Amino acid sequence: MNEPQNISEITQTLQRDVNCLGDENRNTRKRALERLKKETIGRNPGYDPPQLQGVCGFLIKPLLRVFSDPVEKCRELSISLLADFCAQVEDMPTILPLLLPVAVARLGRLEITEPSEEIRLSLVSLLSAIVTRCGVDIGPYLNDMVLILQRTIVDPFPEVKKESCQCTSRLADAIPVAFHQQSESLSKPLFQSMTHQHSKVRLACIKALGSVIRYGTPNPLTDALPLLAQRACDSTPSVRSCLVDVVGNWLLELPDRYSYFHKLLPLLLTALTDELPEIRRKANDIWYKVGRQYEAENEEELKDKIDFVTQREPSPLLEFGRPNLGCRVLVYRNFSKILPALLKDMTDWTTNSRIKSSQLLFVLLGHLEEHTTHHIQSVLSGLYRACQDDERTVLEQATKCAEVIGCYVSPEVWCKLVPPAVRTSAGCRVSGTDQASTVPVGPVQCTSCLHVLVALMKGAKVEVIQPYLEVIVDCLSEPEVGQTEHTPLLRELLLAVGVVTEAAIVLTRDLSFKLFTVTLRAEASNQASALRGEIDRILALLTSRQGHASTQGLYQDHTHQILQQLAEGYTGWSVHSPNCTLFSALLSGAGPVLGGLLGEVLPILTSCLRPDADPEMRLHFITLLIRLLMEASSSMNSQDQFNQFASAVVTDIIIPNCVWKGGRTAAAIRTAAMTSLQALLQSNLLAREQLDSFMSQLMPKVISCLDDDNRSTRLVTSQVLQLLLLTNPPSITVNVLHTLYSDLLKRLDDSSDEIRLSITHTLIAFIRAFPEGYDSTLYRAHLEELYKGLLIHLDDPSPQIQEAIFNVLKEAARLDHPLLTQQLQEVKHKHRSSSYCELLLQFLSSSH
């Protein structure tokens, strides 16, 4: 067995290789380093600790000089050999004074001295290992270490960044007292690297910052918060999980943590709504410890609350149940500091920020419980804005927030704020509600306020909300709220009606009336087809709650009351008036109920159809009147009482709307007026005597419309005139008939064949209206004109017209058979085809 060598003998054997480290040939230097490693660290058996310490002391300076070698491999070997020595020698403090200045020269300059990324990584790894080995002995070299880390944390090479962050954490753990003085100088580099594209770099930076602030000063927290908030939304779960650990450690361990609770709580509580269950559970466990620690540290102050803590059932929306008292008190005491920034973030331009902010607000409100009352106005304003967000997740979170408020806050509080806000946003005049004065006006804003109101009602317990249902329903039944064409607003309004209907333990007749009126306004909107499902659901729900078999029961209950309300101010309506559309919907849906309320319905309808009323409104209601008259037996005449009002309908509604006025709308009104008269006559709702009483007023209007510019008006008028002639009231005398035939003959020249054919039927009715014993000799001139006009069209280019005129002439033969025969003989040779003339002559000869 060889005797142990002393240090001088060992160093003598290594001297030549040490000398070779300064050789000009790179290969020589490289081989020397390889031999040195083989003869020292790689020796078997190895040196004992004193020998290794002596060899290290002998080689360290030559090895450090090689740190600046131009050949990368040589630098790599020297660093590797020194790292091996540092891992095994016991007396590290003798190495540090020589190593640290060289490391600073290579890594701590403003410009990168060491060009190789791998070498920089090896150097930082060496320093990190040294910090671990030395512990407190690294203290005198803190400035050098900080100077190096300031540069390497922002190194372009990601692996260097990661290793530097680990080194930072180890340095803080090793010398916490001394590190406190230098910690802030490392914060800025960590901030710069915290947004790196590599998730592992971000993860390392968060861990390092955790140590920097934990063992240093918490002053950098203010600047770190925006960056940490971004990491709370990081796409990589491991980064979010790491942030939970770091922030939890700060909340539990920071000496001055009470001053920073309001800054740190949002970071931890955001994780309670993380998309991954394991992160949510971790955050909840840490948060539970923070709350318990706070209770223990403030036991005297919280003694009464701890002893008499209110036992209440948590909101079912909270995933982990009711938080402990310490957690609730922490949130309560810091909420006023958190809320302003939180509400600002809920309107941030980035979607992710708005989502996380709305989720955090939900968590905070779950902790505040009834203490939300102190901040209710600000919270509600934020929820109004959040409910206007295009991002569905934000809307869902805002809805959950409102439901939590409804669960914990008395309706007495929010009923003083939200209904006035709904009214204000809808444009209603609201007195004594300064809180709602800041709410913007518009359908979008009103929709969001209604959405919040619905969520509050859903969150509240049924028995608690009963005394306030009337206040809520009064708000919903405001005409300005329901008079809109904004589909989302109408949908929210119907949803609110449904929630109130279901919540009411006893649905009084007054509440039912108001809710039915709101639903009827939605029915009257142009968006009713898009809301058909919701409207039908509400009507079915109201019907069921009131114990009716069908919705007609609702109309039976409330139509009279609605008409009483409408009876005030209807003279000033336009087509856009809230009550105008309500009246229209009522007429459309009331069905048989109208038959018993004609005395209330017709005055309003007459006013809406007066000649000086809004033309669009007149057109709308006269069109509606047509439908009601066509279905008279199941609507206006369901009680067989319409006959009492029929004359007034003609004289006060139909005749005034037949007067000629310029414009397309006026033309459409005349057509509709004639159509309504046609429906009235076809329904046999006018007695012959009634018709006779106003025939002198009606006939001039009918004859005027027969010559109207509008084709549809002329067509309908010809049909109306036919019905009048078939009814043949006493007022249609021979003189009236004599004045009428020229207008009828004129229509045979109409540009529309459809009208010409229709007028032939009217002519038949006209001829049949002549009384028995008509003196054809006395009135021969009139008959000659009639026959001549008809005979011209017996030779019409249209076969259909020829056939129709042939039938008219057969009917007209009874007035003066010889005269017609004579007229026919005179004109038959003038016709292009005499076939119809011959047929007519045969008919005349056979019938004489």
GROMACS .gro file of N, CA, C and O in nm, residues 194-264:
model
  284
  194MET      N    1  -4.070   3.784  -1.609
  194MET     CA    2  -4.192   3.714  -1.567
  194MET      C    3  -4.292   3.698  -1.681
  194MET      O    4  -4.386   3.618  -1.672
  195THR      N    5  -4.274   3.772  -1.788
  195THR     CA    6  -4.364   3.759  -1.902
  195THR      C    7  -4.301   3.679  -2.016
  195THR      O    8  -4.348   3.684  -2.129
  196HIS      N    9  -4.195   3.605  -1.986
  196HIS     CA   10  -4.125   3.529  -2.089
  196HIS      C   11  -4.219   3.426  -2.152
  196HIS      O   12  -4.311   3.374  -2.088
  197GLN      N   13  -4.193   3.395  -2.278
  197GLN     CA   14  -4.283   3.304  -2.349
  197GLN      C   15  -4.275   3.161  -2.298
  197GLN      O   16  -4.369   3.083  -2.317
  198HIS      N   17  -4.164   3.122  -2.236
  198HIS     CA   18  -4.151   2.986  -2.181
  198HIS      C   19  -4.218   2.980  -2.044
  198HIS      O   20  -4.185   3.057  -1.954
  199SER      N   21  -4.309   2.887  -2.028
  199SER     CA   22  -4.382   2.878  -1.901
  199SER      C   23  -4.288   2.842  -1.785
  199SER      O   24  -4.310   2.888  -1.672
  200LYS      N   25  -4.183   2.762  -1.813
  200LYS     CA   26  -4.091   2.725  -1.704
  200LYS      C   27  -4.012   2.845  -1.652
  200LYS      O   28  -3.976   2.850  -1.534
  201VAL      N   29  -3.985   2.938  -1.742
  201VAL     CA   30  -3.918   3.062  -1.699
  201VAL      C   31  -4.012   3.143  -1.610
  201VAL      O   32  -3.972   3.194  -1.505
  202ARG      N   33  -4.136   3.156  -1.653
  202ARG     CA   34  -4.233   3.230  -1.573
  202ARG      C   35  -4.249   3.165  -1.436
  202ARG      O   36  -4.259   3.233  -1.333
  203LEU      N   37  -4.253   3.032  -1.436
  203LEU     CA   38  -4.266   2.958  -1.312
  203LEU      C   39  -4.148   2.985  -1.218
  203LEU      O   40  -4.166   3.013  -1.099
  204ALA      N   41  -4.027   2.980  -1.272
  204ALA     CA   42  -3.907   3.006  -1.192
  204ALA      C   43  -3.905   3.149  -1.138
  204ALA      O   44  -3.864   3.174  -1.024
  205CYS      N   45  -3.948   3.244  -1.220
  205CYS     CA   46  -3.951   3.384  -1.177
  205CYS      C   47  -4.047   3.405  -1.061
  205CYS      O   48  -4.017   3.480  -0.966
  206ILE      N   49  -4.163   3.339  -1.067
  206ILE     CA   50  -4.260   3.354  -0.959
  206ILE      C   51  -4.203   3.298  -0.829
  206ILE      O   52  -4.216   3.358  -0.722
  207LYS      N   53  -4.140   3.181  -0.838
  207LYS     CA   54  -4.079   3.123  -0.718
  207LYS      C   55  -3.971   3.214  -0.661
  207LYS      O   56  -3.964   3.234  -0.539
  208ALA      N   57  -3.888   3.266  -0.750
  208ALA     CA   58  -3.781   3.354  -0.704
  208ALA      C   59  -3.837   3.481  -0.640
  208ALA      O   60  -3.790   3.526  -0.535
  209LEU      N   61  -3.940   3.538  -0.702
  209LEU     CA   62  -4.001   3.659  -0.646
  209LEU      C   63  -4.064   3.629  -0.511
  209LEU      O   64  -4.062   3.714  -0.420
  210GLY      N   65  -4.115   3.507  -0.497
  210GLY     CA   66  -4.170   3.468  -0.367
  210GLY      C   67  -4.065   3.476  -0.258
  210GLY      O   68  -4.092   3.527  -0.149
  211SER      N   69  -3.946   3.428  -0.288
  211SER     CA   70  -3.838   3.433  -0.189
  211SER      C   71  -3.787   3.575  -0.169
  211SER      O   72  -3.758   3.617  -0.056
  212VAL      N   73  -3.775   3.650  -0.279
  212VAL     CA   74  -3.724   3.787  -0.271
  212VAL      C   75  -3.811   3.872  -0.179
  212VAL      O   76  -3.762   3.948  -0.095
  213ILE      N   77  -3.944   3.858  -0.194
  213ILE     CA   78  -4.034   3.939  -0.112
  213ILE      C   79  -4.051   3.879   0.027
  213ILE      O   80  -4.062   3.952   0.126
  214ARG      N   81  -4.049   3.746   0.034
  214ARG     CA   82  -4.063   3.682   0.166
  214ARG      C   83  -3.949   3.718   0.258
  214ARG      O   84  -3.969   3.747   0.377
  215TYR      N   85  -3.824   3.719   0.207
  215TYR     CA   86  -3.708   3.747   0.292
  215TYR      C   87  -3.656   3.889   0.276
  215TYR      O   88  -3.558   3.926   0.339
  216GLY      N   89  -3.716   3.962   0.188
  216GLY     CA   90  -3.672   4.099   0.167
  216GLY      C   91  -3.779   4.197   0.210
  216GLY      O   92  -3.857   4.172   0.301
  217THR      N   93  -3.785   4.308   0.140
  217THR     CA   94  -3.887   4.408   0.168
  217THR      C   95  -4.006   4.386   0.077
  217THR      O   96  -3.989   4.353  -0.041
  218PRO      N   97  -4.127   4.406   0.127
  218PRO     CA   98  -4.244   4.386   0.041
  218PRO      C   99  -4.276   4.506  -0.049
  218PRO      O  100  -4.378   4.505  -0.119
  219ASN      N  101  -4.189   4.605  -0.048
  219ASN     CA  102  -4.217   4.724  -0.130
  219ASN      C  103  -4.240   4.693  -0.278
  219ASN      O  104  -4.323   4.757  -0.343
  220PRO      N  105  -4.166   4.598  -0.335
  220PRO     CA  106  -4.188   4.570  -0.479
  220PRO      C  107  -4.325   4.512  -0.511
  220PRO      O  108  -4.361   4.501  -0.629
  221LEU      N  109  -4.401   4.474  -0.408
  221LEU     CA  110  -4.531   4.414  -0.434
  221LEU      C  111  -4.622   4.504  -0.518
  221LEU      O  112  -4.696   4.457  -0.604
  222THR      N  113  -4.613   4.634  -0.492
  222THR     CA  114  -4.701   4.726  -0.565
  222THR      C  115  -4.676   4.717  -0.715
  222THR      O  116  -4.769   4.712  -0.795
  223ASP      N  117  -4.549   4.715  -0.754
  223ASP     CA  118  -4.515   4.705  -0.896
  223ASP      C  119  -4.538   4.563  -0.950
  223ASP      O  120  -4.560   4.545  -1.071
  224ALA      N  121  -4.532   4.466  -0.861
  224ALA     CA  122  -4.546   4.327  -0.906
  224ALA      C  123  -4.690   4.287  -0.931
  224ALA      O  124  -4.717   4.194  -1.008
  225LEU      N  125  -4.784   4.357  -0.868
  225LEU     CA  126  -4.923   4.314  -0.875
  225LEU      C  127  -4.978   4.298  -1.017
  225LEU      O  128  -5.041   4.197  -1.048
  226PRO      N  129  -4.958   4.395  -1.106
  226PRO     CA  130  -5.011   4.376  -1.242
  226PRO      C  131  -4.955   4.251  -1.310
  226PRO      O  132  -5.027   4.179  -1.380
  227LEU      N  133  -4.825   4.226  -1.289
  227LEU     CA  134  -4.764   4.109  -1.351
  227LEU      C  135  -4.817   3.980  -1.289
  227LEU      O  136  -4.844   3.882  -1.360
  228LEU      N  137  -4.833   3.981  -1.157
  228LEU     CA  138  -4.885   3.862  -1.091
  228LEU      C  139  -5.031   3.838  -1.130
  228LEU      O  140  -5.075   3.723  -1.141
  229ALA      N  141  -5.105   3.947  -1.149
  229ALA     CA  142  -5.244   3.932  -1.192
  229ALA      C  143  -5.251   3.867  -1.330
  229ALA      O  144  -5.340   3.785  -1.358
  230GLN      N  145  -5.157   3.901  -1.417
  230GLN     CA  146  -5.150   3.835  -1.548
  230GLN      C  147  -5.121   3.686  -1.533
  230GLN      O  148  -5.176   3.603  -1.605
  231ARG      N  149  -5.032   3.653  -1.440
  231ARG     CA  150  -4.998   3.513  -1.419
  231ARG      C  151  -5.114   3.435  -1.356
  231ARG      O  152  -5.124   3.314  -1.371
  232ALA      N  153  -5.203   3.506  -1.287
  232ALA     CA  154  -5.323   3.440  -1.235
  232ALA      C  155  -5.413   3.393  -1.349
  232ALA      O  156  -5.495   3.304  -1.331
  233CYS      N  157  -5.396   3.455  -1.465
  233CYS     CA  158  -5.472   3.415  -1.585
  233CYS      C  159  -5.385   3.336  -1.682
  233CYS      O  160  -5.422   3.320  -1.799
  234ASP      N  161  -5.268   3.290  -1.636
  234ASP     CA  162  -5.174   3.224  -1.726
  234ASP      C  163  -5.236   3.099  -1.788
  234ASP      O  164  -5.317   3.028  -1.726
  235SER      N  165  -5.197   3.074  -1.912
  235SER     CA  166  -5.252   2.959  -1.983
  235SER      C  167  -5.196   2.826  -1.934
  235SER      O  168  -5.253   2.720  -1.962
  236THR      N  169  -5.085   2.830  -1.861
  236THR     CA  170  -5.022   2.708  -1.811
  236THR      C  171  -5.063   2.682  -1.667
  236THR      O  172  -5.037   2.764  -1.578
  237PRO      N  173  -5.127   2.569  -1.638
  237PRO     CA  174  -5.174   2.542  -1.501
  237PRO      C  175  -5.064   2.544  -1.396
  237PRO      O  176  -5.087   2.589  -1.284
  238SER      N  177  -4.945   2.493  -1.430
  238SER     CA  178  -4.837   2.488  -1.331
  238SER      C  179  -4.798   2.627  -1.284
  238SER      O  180  -4.760   2.647  -1.168
  239VAL      N  181  -4.805   2.726  -1.374
  239VAL     CA  182  -4.772   2.864  -1.336
  239VAL      C  183  -4.877   2.916  -1.238
  239VAL      O  184  -4.845   2.978  -1.136
  240ARG      N  185  -5.004   2.891  -1.268
  240ARG     CA  186  -5.111   2.937  -1.178
  240ARG      C  187  -5.101   2.869  -1.043
  240ARG      O  188  -5.121   2.931  -0.939
  241SER      N  189  -5.069   2.740  -1.045
  241SER     CA  190  -5.055   2.666  -0.920
  241SER      C  191  -4.939   2.719  -0.836
  241SER      O  192  -4.950   2.733  -0.714
  242CYS      N  193  -4.829   2.750  -0.902
  242CYS     CA  194  -4.713   2.806  -0.832
  242CYS      C  195  -4.749   2.941  -0.769
  242CYS      O  196  -4.708   2.970  -0.656
  243LEU      N  197  -4.824   3.022  -0.842
  243LEU     CA  198  -4.863   3.152  -0.788
  243LEU      C  199  -4.947   3.135  -0.662
  243LEU      O  200  -4.931   3.213  -0.566
  244VAL      N  201  -5.034   3.034  -0.660
  244VAL     CA  202  -5.115   3.008  -0.541
  244VAL      C  203  -5.024   2.977  -0.422
  244VAL      O  204  -5.044   3.029  -0.311
  245ASP      N  205  -4.921   2.894  -0.444
  245ASP     CA  206  -4.828   2.860  -0.336
  245ASP      C  207  -4.754   2.983  -0.285
  245ASP      O  208  -4.741   3.004  -0.164
  246VAL      N  209  -4.706   3.064  -0.379
  246VAL     CA  210  -4.626   3.182  -0.341
  246VAL      C  211  -4.711   3.283  -0.266
  246VAL      O  212  -4.671   3.334  -0.159
  247VAL      N  213  -4.826   3.316  -0.322
  247VAL     CA  214  -4.911   3.416  -0.256
  247VAL      C  215  -4.960   3.363  -0.121
  247VAL      O  216  -4.966   3.438  -0.023
  248GLY      N  217  -4.993   3.234  -0.115
  248GLY     CA  218  -5.033   3.177   0.012
  248GLY      C  219  -4.923   3.187   0.117
  248GLY      O  220  -4.950   3.218   0.233
  249ASN      N  221  -4.800   3.164   0.075
  249ASN     CA  222  -4.686   3.177   0.167
  249ASN      C  223  -4.672   3.321   0.217
  249ASN      O  224  -4.644   3.345   0.335
  250TRP      N  225  -4.689   3.416   0.126
  250TRP     CA  226  -4.682   3.558   0.167
  250TRP      C  227  -4.791   3.590   0.271
  250TRP      O  228  -4.766   3.656   0.370
  251LEU      N  229  -4.913   3.543   0.244
  251LEU     CA  230  -5.022   3.572   0.336
  251LEU      C  231  -5.002   3.510   0.474
  251LEU      O  232  -5.054   3.560   0.574
  252LEU      N  233  -4.928   3.400   0.476
  252LEU     CA  234  -4.905   3.333   0.603
  252LEU      C  235  -4.776   3.376   0.672
  252LEU      O  236  -4.767   3.374   0.796
  253GLU      N  237  -4.674   3.415   0.594
  253GLU     CA  238  -4.541   3.433   0.649
  253GLU      C  239  -4.488   3.576   0.646
  253GLU      O  240  -4.397   3.610   0.722
  254LEU      N  241  -4.535   3.660   0.558
  254LEU     CA  242  -4.479   3.795   0.548
  254LEU      C  243  -4.491   3.867   0.682
  254LEU      O  244  -4.599   3.872   0.742
  255PRO      N  245  -4.384   3.927   0.731
  255PRO     CA  246  -4.392   3.998   0.860
  255PRO      C  247  -4.493   4.113   0.857
  255PRO      O  248  -4.563   4.137   0.954
  256ASP      N  249  -4.497   4.184   0.746
  256ASP     CA  250  -4.585   4.301   0.735
  256ASP      C  251  -4.708   4.270   0.649
  256ASP      O  252  -4.760   4.356   0.578
  257ARG      N  253  -4.756   4.144   0.656
  257ARG     CA  254  -4.861   4.101   0.564
  257ARG      C  255  -4.992   4.176   0.582
  257ARG      O  256  -5.068   4.193   0.487
  258TYR      N  257  -5.023   4.224   0.703
  258TYR     CA  258  -5.150   4.294   0.725
  258TYR      C  259  -5.163   4.417   0.636
  258TYR      O  260  -5.273   4.453   0.594
  259SER      N  261  -5.050   4.480   0.608
  259SER     CA  262  -5.053   4.601   0.525
  259SER      C  263  -5.075   4.568   0.378
  259SER      O  264  -5.108   4.657   0.299
  260TYR      N  265  -5.057   4.443   0.342
  260TYR     CA  266  -5.065   4.404   0.201
  260TYR      C  267  -5.177   4.305   0.172
  260TYR      O  268  -5.187   4.253   0.061
  261PHE      N  269  -5.262   4.282   0.271
  261PHE     CA  270  -5.372   4.188   0.249
  261PHE      C  271  -5.458   4.229   0.130
  261PHE      O  272  -5.499   4.146   0.049
  262HIS      N  273  -5.488   4.358   0.121
  262HIS     CA  274  -5.577   4.403   0.014
  262HIS      C  275  -5.516   4.385  -0.124
  262HIS      O  276  -5.588   4.382  -0.225
  263LYS      N  277  -5.382   4.374  -0.130
  263LYS     CA  278  -5.316   4.351  -0.258
  263LYS      C  279  -5.302   4.203  -0.290
  263LYS      O  280  -5.301   4.163  -0.408
  264LEU      N  281  -5.291   4.122  -0.186
  264LEU     CA  282  -5.263   3.980  -0.206
  264LEU      C  283  -5.391   3.895  -0.215
  264LEU      O  284  -5.393   3.793  -0.285
   0.00000   0.00000   0.00000
